[in-house]
mmCIF file of C-alpha atoms and ligand atoms in Angstrom:
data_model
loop_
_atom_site.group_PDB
_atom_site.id
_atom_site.type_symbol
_atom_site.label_atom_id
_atom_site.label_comp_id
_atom_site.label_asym_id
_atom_site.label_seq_id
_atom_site.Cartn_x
_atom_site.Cartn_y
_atom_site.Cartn_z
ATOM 1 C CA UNK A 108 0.000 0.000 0.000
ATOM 2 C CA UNK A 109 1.102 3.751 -1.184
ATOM 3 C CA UNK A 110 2.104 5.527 2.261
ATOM 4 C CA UNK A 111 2.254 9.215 2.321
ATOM 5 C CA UNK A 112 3.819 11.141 5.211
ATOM 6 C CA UNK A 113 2.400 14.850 5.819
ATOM 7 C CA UNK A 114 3.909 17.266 8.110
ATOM 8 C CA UNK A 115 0.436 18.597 9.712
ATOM 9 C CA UNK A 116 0.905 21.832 11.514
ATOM 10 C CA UNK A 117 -2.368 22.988 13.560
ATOM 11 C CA UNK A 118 -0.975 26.912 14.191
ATOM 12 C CA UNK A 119 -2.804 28.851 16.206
ATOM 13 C CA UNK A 120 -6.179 29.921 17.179
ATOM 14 C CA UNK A 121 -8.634 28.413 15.299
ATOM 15 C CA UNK A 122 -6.066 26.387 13.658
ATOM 16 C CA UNK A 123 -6.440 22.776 15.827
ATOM 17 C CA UNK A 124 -10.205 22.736 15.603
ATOM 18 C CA UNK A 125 -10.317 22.393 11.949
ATOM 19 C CA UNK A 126 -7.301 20.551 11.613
ATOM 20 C CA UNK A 127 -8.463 17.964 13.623
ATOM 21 C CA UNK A 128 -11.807 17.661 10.820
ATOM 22 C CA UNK A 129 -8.998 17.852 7.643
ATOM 23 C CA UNK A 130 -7.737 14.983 9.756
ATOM 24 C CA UNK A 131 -10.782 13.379 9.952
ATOM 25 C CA UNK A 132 -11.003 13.928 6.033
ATOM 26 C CA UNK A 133 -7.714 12.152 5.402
ATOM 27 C CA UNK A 134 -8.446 9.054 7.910
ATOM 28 C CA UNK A 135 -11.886 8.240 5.817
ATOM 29 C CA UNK A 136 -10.220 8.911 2.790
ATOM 30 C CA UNK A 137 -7.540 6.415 3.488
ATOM 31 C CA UNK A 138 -9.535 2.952 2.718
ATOM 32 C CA UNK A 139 -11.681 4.715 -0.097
ATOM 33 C CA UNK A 140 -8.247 5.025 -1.968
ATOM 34 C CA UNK A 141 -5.859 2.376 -0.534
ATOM 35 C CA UNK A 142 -3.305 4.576 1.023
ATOM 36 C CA UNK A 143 -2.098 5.137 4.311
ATOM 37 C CA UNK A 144 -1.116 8.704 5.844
ATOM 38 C CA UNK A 145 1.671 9.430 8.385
ATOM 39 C CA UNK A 146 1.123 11.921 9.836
ATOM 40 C CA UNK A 147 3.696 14.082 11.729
ATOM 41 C CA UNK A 148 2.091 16.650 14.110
ATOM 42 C CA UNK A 149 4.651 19.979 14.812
ATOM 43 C CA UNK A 150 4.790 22.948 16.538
ATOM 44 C CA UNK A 151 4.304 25.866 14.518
ATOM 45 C CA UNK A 152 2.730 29.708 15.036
ATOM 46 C CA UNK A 153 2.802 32.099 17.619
ATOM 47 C CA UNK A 154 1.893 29.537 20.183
ATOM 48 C CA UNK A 155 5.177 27.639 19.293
ATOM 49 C CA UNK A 156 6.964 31.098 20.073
ATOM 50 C CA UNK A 157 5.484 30.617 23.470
ATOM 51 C CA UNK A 158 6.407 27.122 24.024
ATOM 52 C CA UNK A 159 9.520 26.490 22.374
ATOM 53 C CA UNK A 160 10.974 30.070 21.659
ATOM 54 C CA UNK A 161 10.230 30.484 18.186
ATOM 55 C CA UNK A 162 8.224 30.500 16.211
ATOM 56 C CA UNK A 163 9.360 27.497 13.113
ATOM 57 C CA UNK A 164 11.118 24.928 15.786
ATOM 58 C CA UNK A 165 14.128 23.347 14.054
ATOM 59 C CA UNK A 166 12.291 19.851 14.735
ATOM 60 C CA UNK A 167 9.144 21.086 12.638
ATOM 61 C CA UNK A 168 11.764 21.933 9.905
ATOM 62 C CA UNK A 169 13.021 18.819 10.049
ATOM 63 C CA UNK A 170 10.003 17.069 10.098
ATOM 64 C CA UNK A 171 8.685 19.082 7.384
ATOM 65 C CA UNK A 172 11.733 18.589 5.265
ATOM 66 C CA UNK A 173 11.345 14.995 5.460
ATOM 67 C CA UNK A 174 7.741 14.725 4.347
ATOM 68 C CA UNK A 175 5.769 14.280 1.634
ATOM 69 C CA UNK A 176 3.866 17.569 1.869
ATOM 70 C CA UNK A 177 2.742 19.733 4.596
ATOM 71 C CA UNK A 178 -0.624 20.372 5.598
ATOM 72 C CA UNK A 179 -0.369 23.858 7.596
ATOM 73 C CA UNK A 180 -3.202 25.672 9.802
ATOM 74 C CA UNK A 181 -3.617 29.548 10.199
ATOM 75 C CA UNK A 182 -0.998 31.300 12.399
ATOM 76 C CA UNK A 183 -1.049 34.729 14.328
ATOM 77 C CA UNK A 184 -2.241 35.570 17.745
ATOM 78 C CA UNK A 185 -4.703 37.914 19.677
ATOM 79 C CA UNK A 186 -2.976 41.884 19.634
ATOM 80 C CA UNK A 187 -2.094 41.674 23.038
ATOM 81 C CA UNK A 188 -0.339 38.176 22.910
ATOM 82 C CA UNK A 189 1.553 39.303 19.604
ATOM 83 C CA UNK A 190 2.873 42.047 21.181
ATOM 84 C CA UNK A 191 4.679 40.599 23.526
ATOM 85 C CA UNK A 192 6.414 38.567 21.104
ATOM 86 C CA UNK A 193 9.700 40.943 19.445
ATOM 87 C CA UNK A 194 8.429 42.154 16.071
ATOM 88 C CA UNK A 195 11.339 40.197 14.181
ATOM 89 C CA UNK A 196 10.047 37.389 16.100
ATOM 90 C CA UNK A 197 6.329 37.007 15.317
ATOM 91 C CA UNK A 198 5.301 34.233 13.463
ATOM 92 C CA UNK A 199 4.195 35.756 9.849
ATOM 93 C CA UNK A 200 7.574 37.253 9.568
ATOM 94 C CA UNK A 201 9.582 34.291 11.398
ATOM 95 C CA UNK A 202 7.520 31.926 10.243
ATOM 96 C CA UNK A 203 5.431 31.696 7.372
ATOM 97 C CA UNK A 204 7.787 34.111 5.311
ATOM 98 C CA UNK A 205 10.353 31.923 6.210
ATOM 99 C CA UNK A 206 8.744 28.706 5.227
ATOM 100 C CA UNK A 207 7.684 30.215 1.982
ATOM 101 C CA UNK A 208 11.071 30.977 1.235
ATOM 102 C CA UNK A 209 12.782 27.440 2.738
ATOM 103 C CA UNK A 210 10.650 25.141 0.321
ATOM 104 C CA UNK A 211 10.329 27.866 -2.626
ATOM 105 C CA UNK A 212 6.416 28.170 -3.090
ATOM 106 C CA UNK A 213 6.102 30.084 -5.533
ATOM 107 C CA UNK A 214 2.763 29.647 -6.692
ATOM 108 C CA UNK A 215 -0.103 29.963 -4.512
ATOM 109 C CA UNK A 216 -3.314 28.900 -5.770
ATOM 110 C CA UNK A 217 -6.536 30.029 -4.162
ATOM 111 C CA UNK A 218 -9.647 28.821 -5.854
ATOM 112 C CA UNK A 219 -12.387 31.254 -5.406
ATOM 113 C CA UNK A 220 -15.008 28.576 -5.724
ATOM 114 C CA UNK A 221 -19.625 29.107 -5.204
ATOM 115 C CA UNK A 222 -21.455 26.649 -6.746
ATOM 116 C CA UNK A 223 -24.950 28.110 -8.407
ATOM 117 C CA UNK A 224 -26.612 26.293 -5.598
ATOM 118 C CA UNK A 225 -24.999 28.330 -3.047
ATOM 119 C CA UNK A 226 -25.108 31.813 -4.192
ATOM 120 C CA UNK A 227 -27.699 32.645 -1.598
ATOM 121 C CA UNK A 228 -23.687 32.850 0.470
ATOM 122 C CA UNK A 229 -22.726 35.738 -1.574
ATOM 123 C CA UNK A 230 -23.199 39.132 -0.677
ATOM 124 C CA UNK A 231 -23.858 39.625 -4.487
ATOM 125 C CA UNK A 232 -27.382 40.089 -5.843
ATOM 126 C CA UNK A 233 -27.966 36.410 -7.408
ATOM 127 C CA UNK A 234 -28.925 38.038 -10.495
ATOM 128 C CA UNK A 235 -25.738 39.233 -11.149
ATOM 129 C CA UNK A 236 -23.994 35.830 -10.552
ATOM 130 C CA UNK A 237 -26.337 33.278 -12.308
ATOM 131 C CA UNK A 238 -23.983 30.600 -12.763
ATOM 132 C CA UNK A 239 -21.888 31.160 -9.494
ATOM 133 C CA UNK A 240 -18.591 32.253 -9.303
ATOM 134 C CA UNK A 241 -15.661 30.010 -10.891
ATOM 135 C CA UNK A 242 -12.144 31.838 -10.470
ATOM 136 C CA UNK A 243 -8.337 30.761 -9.858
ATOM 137 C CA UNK A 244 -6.549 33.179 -8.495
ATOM 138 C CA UNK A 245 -2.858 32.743 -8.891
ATOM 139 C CA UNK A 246 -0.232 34.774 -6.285
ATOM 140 C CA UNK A 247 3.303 35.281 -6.762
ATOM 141 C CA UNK A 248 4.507 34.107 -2.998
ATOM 142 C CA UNK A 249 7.929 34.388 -2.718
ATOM 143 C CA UNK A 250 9.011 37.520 -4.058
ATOM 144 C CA UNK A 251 7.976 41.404 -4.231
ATOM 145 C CA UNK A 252 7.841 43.634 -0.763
ATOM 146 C CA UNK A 253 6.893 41.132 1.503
ATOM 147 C CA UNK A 254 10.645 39.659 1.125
ATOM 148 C CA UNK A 255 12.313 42.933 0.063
ATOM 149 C CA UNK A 256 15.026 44.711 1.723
ATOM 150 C CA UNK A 257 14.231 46.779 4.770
ATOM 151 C CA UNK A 258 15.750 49.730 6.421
ATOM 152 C CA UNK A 259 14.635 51.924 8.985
ATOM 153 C CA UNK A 260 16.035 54.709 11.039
ATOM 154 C CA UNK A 261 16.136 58.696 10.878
ATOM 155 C CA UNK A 262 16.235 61.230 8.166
ATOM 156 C CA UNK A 263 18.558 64.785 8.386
ATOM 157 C CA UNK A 264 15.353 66.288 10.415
ATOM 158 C CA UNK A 265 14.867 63.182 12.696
ATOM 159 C CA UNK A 266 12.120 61.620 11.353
ATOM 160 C CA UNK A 267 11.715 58.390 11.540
ATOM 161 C CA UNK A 268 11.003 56.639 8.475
ATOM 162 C CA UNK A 269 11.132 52.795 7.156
ATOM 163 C CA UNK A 270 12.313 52.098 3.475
ATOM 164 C CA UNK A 271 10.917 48.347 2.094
ATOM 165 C CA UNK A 272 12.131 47.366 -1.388
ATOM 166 C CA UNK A 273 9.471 45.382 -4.376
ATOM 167 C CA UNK A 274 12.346 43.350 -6.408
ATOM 168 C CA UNK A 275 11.321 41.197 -8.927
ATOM 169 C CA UNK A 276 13.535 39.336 -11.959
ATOM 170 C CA UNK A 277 12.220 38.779 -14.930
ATOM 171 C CA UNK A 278 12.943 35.039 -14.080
ATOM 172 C CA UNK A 279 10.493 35.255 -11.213
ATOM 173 C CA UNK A 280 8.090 36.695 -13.223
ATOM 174 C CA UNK A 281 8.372 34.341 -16.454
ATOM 175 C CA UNK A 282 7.842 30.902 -13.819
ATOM 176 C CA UNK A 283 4.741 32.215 -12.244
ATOM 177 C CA UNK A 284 3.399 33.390 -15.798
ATOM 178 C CA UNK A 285 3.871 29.586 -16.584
ATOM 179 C CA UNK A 286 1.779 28.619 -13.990
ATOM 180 C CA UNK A 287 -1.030 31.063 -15.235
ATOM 181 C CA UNK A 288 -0.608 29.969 -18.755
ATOM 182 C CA UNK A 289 -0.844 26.092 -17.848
ATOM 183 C CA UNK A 290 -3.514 26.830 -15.151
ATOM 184 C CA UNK A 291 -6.011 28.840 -18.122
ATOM 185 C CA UNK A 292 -5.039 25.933 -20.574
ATOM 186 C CA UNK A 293 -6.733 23.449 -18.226
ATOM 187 C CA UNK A 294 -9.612 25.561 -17.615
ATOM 188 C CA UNK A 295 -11.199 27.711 -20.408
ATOM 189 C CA UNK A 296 -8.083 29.379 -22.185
ATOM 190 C CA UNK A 297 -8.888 32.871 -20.670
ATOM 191 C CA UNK A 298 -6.258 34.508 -17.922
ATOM 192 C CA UNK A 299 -6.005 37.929 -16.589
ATOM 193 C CA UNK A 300 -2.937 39.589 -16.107
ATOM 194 C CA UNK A 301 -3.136 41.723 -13.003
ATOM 195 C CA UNK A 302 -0.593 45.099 -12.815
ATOM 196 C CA UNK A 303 0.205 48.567 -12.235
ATOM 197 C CA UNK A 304 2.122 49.559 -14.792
ATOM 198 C CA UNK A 305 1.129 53.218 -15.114
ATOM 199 C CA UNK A 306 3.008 53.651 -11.838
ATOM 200 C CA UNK A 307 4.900 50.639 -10.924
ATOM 201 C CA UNK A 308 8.169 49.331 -12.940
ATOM 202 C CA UNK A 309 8.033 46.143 -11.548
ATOM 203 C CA UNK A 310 4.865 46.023 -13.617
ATOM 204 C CA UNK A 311 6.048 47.332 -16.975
ATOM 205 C CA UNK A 312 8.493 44.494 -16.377
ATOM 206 C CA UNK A 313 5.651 42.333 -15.474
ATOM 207 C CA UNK A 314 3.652 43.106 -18.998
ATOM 208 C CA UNK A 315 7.129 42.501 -21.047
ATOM 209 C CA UNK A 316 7.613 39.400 -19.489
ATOM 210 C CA UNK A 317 3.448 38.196 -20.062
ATOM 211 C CA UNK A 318 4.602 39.637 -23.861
ATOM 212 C CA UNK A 319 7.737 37.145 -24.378
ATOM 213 C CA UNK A 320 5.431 34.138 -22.700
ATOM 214 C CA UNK A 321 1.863 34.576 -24.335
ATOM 215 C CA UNK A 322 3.065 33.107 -27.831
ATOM 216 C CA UNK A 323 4.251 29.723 -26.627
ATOM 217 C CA UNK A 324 0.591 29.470 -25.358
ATOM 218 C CA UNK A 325 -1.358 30.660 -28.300
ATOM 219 C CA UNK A 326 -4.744 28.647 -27.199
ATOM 220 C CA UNK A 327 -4.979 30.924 -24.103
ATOM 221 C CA UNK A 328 -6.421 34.476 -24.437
ATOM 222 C CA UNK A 329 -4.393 37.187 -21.929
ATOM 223 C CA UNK A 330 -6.526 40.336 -21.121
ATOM 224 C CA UNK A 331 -4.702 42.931 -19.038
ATOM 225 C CA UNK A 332 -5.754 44.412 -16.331
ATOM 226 C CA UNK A 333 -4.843 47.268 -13.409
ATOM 227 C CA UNK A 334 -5.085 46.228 -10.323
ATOM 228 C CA UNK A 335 -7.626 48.918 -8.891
ATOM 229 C CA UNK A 336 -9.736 47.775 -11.790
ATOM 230 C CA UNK A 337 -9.930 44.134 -11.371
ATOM 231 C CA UNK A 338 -10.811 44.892 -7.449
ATOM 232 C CA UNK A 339 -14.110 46.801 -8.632
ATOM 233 C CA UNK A 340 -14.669 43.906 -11.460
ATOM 234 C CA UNK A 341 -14.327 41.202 -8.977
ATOM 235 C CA UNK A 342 -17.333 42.356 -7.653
ATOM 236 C CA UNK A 343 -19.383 43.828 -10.136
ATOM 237 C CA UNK A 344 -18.729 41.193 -12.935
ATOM 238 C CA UNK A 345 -17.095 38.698 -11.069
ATOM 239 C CA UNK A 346 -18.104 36.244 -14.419
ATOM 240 C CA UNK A 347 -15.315 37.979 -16.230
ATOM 241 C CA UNK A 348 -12.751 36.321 -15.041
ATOM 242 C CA UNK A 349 -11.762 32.608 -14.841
ATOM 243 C CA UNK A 350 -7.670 32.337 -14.164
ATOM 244 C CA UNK A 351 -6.255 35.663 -12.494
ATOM 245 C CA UNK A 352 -2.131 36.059 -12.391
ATOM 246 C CA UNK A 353 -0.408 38.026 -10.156
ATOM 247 C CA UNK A 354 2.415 39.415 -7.420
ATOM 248 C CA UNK A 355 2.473 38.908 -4.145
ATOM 249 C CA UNK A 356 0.554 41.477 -2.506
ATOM 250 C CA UNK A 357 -1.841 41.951 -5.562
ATOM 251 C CA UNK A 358 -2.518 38.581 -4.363
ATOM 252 C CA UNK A 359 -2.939 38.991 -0.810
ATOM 253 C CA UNK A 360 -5.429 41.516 -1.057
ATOM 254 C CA UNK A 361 -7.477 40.353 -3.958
ATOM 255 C CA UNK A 362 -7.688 36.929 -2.789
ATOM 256 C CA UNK A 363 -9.317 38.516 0.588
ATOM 257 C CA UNK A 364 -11.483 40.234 -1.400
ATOM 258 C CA UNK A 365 -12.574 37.545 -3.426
ATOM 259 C CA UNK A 366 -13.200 35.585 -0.075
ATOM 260 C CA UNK A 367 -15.678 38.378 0.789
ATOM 261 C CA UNK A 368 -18.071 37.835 -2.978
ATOM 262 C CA UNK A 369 -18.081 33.598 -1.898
ATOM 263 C CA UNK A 370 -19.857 35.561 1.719
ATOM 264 C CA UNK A 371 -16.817 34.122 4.093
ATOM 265 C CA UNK A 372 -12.971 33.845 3.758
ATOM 266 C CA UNK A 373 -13.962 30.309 5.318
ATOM 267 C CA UNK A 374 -14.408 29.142 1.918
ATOM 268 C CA UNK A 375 -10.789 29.815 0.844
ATOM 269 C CA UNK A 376 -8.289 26.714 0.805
ATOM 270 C CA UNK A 377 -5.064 27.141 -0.600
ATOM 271 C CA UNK A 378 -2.037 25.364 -2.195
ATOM 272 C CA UNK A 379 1.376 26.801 -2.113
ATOM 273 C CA UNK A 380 3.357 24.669 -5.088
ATOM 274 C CA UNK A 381 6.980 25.088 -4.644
ATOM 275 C CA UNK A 382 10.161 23.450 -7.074
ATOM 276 C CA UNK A 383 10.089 20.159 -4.663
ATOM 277 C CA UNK A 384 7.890 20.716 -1.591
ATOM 278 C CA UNK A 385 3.961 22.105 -1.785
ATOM 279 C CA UNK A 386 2.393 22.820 1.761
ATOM 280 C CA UNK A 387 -1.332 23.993 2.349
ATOM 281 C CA UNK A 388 -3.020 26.363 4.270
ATOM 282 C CA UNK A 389 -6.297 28.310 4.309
ATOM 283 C CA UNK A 390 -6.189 31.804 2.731
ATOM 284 C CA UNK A 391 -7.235 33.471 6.507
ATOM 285 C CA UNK A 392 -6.269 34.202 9.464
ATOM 286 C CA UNK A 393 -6.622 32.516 13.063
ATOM 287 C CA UNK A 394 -9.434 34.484 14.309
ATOM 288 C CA UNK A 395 -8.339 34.380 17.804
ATOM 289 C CA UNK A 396 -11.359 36.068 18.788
ATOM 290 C CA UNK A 397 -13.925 32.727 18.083
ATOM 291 C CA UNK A 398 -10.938 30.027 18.876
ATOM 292 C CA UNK A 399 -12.068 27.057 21.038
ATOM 293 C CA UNK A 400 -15.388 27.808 20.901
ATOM 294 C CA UNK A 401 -16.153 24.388 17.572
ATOM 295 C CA UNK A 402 -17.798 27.617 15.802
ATOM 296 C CA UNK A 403 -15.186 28.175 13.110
ATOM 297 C CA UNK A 404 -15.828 26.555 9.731
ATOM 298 C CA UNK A 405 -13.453 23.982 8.379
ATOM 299 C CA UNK A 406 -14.191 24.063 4.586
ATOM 300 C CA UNK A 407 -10.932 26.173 3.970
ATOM 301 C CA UNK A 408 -8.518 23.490 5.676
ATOM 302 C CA UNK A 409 -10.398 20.107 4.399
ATOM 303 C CA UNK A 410 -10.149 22.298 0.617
ATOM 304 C CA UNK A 411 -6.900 22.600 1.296
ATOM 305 C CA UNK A 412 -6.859 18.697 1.655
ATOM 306 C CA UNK A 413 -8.449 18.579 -1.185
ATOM 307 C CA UNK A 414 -6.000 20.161 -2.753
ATOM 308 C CA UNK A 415 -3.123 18.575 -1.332
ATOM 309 C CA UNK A 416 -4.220 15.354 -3.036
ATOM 310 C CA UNK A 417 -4.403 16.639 -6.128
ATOM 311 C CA UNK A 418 -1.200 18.597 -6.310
ATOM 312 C CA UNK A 419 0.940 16.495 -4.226
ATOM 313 C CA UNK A 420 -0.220 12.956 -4.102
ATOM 314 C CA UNK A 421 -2.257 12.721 -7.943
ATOM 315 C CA UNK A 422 -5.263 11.313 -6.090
ATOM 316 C CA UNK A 423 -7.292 13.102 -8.813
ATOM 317 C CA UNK A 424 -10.486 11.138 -7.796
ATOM 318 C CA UNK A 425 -9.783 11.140 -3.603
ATOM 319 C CA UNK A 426 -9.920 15.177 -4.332
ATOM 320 C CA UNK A 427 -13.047 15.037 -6.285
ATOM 321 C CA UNK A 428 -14.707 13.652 -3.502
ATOM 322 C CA UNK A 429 -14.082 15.679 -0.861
ATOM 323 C CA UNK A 430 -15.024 19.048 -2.893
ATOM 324 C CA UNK A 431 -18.343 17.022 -3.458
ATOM 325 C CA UNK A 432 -18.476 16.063 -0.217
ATOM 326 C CA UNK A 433 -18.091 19.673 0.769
ATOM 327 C CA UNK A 434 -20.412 20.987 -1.424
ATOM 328 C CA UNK A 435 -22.791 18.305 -0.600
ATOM 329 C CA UNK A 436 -23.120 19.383 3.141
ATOM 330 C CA UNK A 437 -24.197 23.303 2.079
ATOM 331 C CA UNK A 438 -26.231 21.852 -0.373
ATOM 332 C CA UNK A 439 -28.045 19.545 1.844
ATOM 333 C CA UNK A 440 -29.583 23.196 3.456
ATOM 334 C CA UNK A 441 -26.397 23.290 6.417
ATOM 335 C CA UNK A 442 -24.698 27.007 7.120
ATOM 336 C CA UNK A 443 -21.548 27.404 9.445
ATOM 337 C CA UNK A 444 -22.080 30.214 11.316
ATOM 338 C CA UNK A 445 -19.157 32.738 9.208
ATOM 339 C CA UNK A 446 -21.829 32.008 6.095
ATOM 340 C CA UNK A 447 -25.493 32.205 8.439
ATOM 341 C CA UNK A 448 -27.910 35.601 8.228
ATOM 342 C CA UNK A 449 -27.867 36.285 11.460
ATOM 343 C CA UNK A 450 -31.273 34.964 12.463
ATOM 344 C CA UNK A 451 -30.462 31.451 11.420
ATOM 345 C CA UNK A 452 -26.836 31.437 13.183
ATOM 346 C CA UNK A 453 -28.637 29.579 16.293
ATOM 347 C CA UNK A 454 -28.823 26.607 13.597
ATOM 348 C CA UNK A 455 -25.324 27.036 12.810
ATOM 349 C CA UNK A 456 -23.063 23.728 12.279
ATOM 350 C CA UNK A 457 -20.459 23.316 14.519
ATOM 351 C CA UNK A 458 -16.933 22.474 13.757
ATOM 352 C CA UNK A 459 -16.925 18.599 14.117
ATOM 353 C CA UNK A 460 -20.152 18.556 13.118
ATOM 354 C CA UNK A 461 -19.719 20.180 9.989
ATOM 355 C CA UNK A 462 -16.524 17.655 9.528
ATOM 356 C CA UNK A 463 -18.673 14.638 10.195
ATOM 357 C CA UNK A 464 -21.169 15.447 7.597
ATOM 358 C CA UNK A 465 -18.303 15.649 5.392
ATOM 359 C CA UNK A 466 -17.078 12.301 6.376
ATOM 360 C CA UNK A 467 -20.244 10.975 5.945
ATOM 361 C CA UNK A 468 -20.679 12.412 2.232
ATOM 362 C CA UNK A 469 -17.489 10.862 1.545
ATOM 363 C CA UNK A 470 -18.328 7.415 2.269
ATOM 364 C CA UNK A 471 -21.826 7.184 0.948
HETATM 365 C C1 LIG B 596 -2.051 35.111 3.534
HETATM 366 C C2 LIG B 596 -1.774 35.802 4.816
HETATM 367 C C3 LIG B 596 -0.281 36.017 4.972
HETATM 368 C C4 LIG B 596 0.222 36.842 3.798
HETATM 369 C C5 LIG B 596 0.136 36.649 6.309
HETATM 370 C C6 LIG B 596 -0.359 35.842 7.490
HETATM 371 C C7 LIG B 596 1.617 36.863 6.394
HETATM 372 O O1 LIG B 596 -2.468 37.001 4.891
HETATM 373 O O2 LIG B 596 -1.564 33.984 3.341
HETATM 374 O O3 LIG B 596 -2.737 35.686 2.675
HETATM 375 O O4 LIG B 596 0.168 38.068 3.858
HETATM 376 O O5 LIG B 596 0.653 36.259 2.835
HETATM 377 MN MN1 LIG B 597 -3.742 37.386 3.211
#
């Protein structure tokens, strides 16, 4: 039997409530495909800071370097815990940067993903969004200001000020552009370019780059488009778009704003593909302020399952039946709170609740 090892780390706040149901997800999947899972459980997050004195333990590297893929949870603490951890030393910037850069994941995919059946979860009129929404949005993740050069200290008048560099090569731009190209070749041959090059160079680099690419792909159609503008289209005519390509913080904040037209960032898995190790997350936070409470909804880390079987493992079919599984749970009338009006939150789904119906789907 196939054996696959996965570093699983749970992060902080919500994080170890819906791991445990991706968990779950994995253990039912294992007879359904004839594999086996190890899985190695590791400190990891802000909490890890706390316990161990930092924030990526050298044992969770190791572990993580020895496995097949990693299966992360959301990191980041309340405001007052974070704070008392040194800036340098808080776990987006020691941590998640850092693991980013260590296995090279350069392309994050975040499926923005609302079945017709569930648009009544969209904060969009359903007239405007007939057939759902169907988008891949593809972020840049290891280059561009978030892992720029920093300096900080005073000007001539004493002012303080901070100086943080967006660097990109053209090499770094021509790999992700790949993955766009191959990503709108799977799906319908369309993909969005997303820049700023009337004010940013590392744009007008950006469009040569998407100009030296585009004719080995001549079955996919590239439309340009400025950041601000795709923001306002995301929402108004969300229908435009089917792949979206783009930097690093382009990503960051469309991708939460594409969370918000699916009615919850809890619907956002992601998969961060790197040269020889992928990991998985959800696209949000840790929201400390509902953690422990087996409120928070676990669609974004059993997606990200999903996901993981696809990328990593080629269980095409295993992955197929979780995102039907998924779907089959909202379908079947159940809201997690994130997604209820707030007169039917009473009737909420829980955490493990939620992750049993899933469980169930699966196996029936
Ligand atoms: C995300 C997150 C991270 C990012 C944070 C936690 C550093 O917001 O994955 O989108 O900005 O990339
Ligand atoms: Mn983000």
């Amino acid at each position: 039997m196939k054996t696959f090892s996965i570093a699983v780390l749970e992060g902080d706040g919500i994080g170890p409530e819906i791991t445990r149901e991706a968990v779950k997800v994995l253990r039912a999947i294992e007879p359904i495909a004839g594999v086996s899972f190890d899985l190695r459980f590791a400190p990891f997050g802000g909490q890890a800071w706390f316990d161990h004195g930092t924030s990526f333990p050298a044992e969770t590297m190791a572990i993580c370097d020895a496995s097949d893929a990693i299966l992360k949870g959301p990191i980041g603490l309340g405001t007052e815990a974070s704070r008392r951890i040194p800036v340098n030393e808080q776990p987006e910037r020691a941590g998640l940067l850092p693991m980013r850069k260590r296995y090279n994941t350069y392309a994050n995919f975040r499926p923005v993903y609302l079945p017709p059946e569930l648009c009544h979860f969209s904060p969009l009129r359903k007239e405007r969004i007939p057939n759902g929404i169907d988008i891949m949005m593809i972020r840049e993740l290891v280059g561009g200001l978030y892992f720029g050069e920093k300096e900080e200290g005073r000007n001539e008048a004493g002012g303080r000020y901070v100086k943080e560099t967006l660097e990109y090569t053209a090499l770094q731009i021509r790999r992700i552009l790949h993955t766009g190209f191959q990503e709108a070749r799977k799906r319908k041959g369309l993909l969005h370019s997303v820049h700023k090059s009337n004010v940013l160079l590392s744009s007008v680099l950006w469009n040569e780059v998407v100009d030296e690419v585009a004719p080995e792909y001549p079955d996919v159609r590239v439309e340009h488009i400025i950041v601000d503008a795709a923001a306002t289209a995301l929402v108004l005519r969300p229908e435009t778009f089917d792949v979206m390509v783009m930097e690093n913080m382009f990503g960051d904040i469309l991708s939460d704003l594409a969370g918000g037209i699916l009615g919850s960032l809890g619907l956002m898995p992601s998969a961060c593909v790197g040269t020889e190790k992928s990991y998985y997350e959800p696209s949000h936070g840790s929201a400390p302020d509902i953690a422990g409470r087996g409120t928070a909804n676990p669609y974004s880390m059993i997606g990200s399952v999903a996901l993981m079987l696809e990328k990593s493992f080629e269980m095409d079919d295993a992955a197929r039946r979780v995102w039907d599984a998924l779907r089959a749970v909202f379908a079947a009338g159940h809201v997690t709170a994130d997604l209820a009006a707030p007169e039917e939150r009473g009737k909420a789904l829980g955490t493990a609740a939620f992750g049993d119906l899933v469980v169930a789907a699966l196996k029936s």
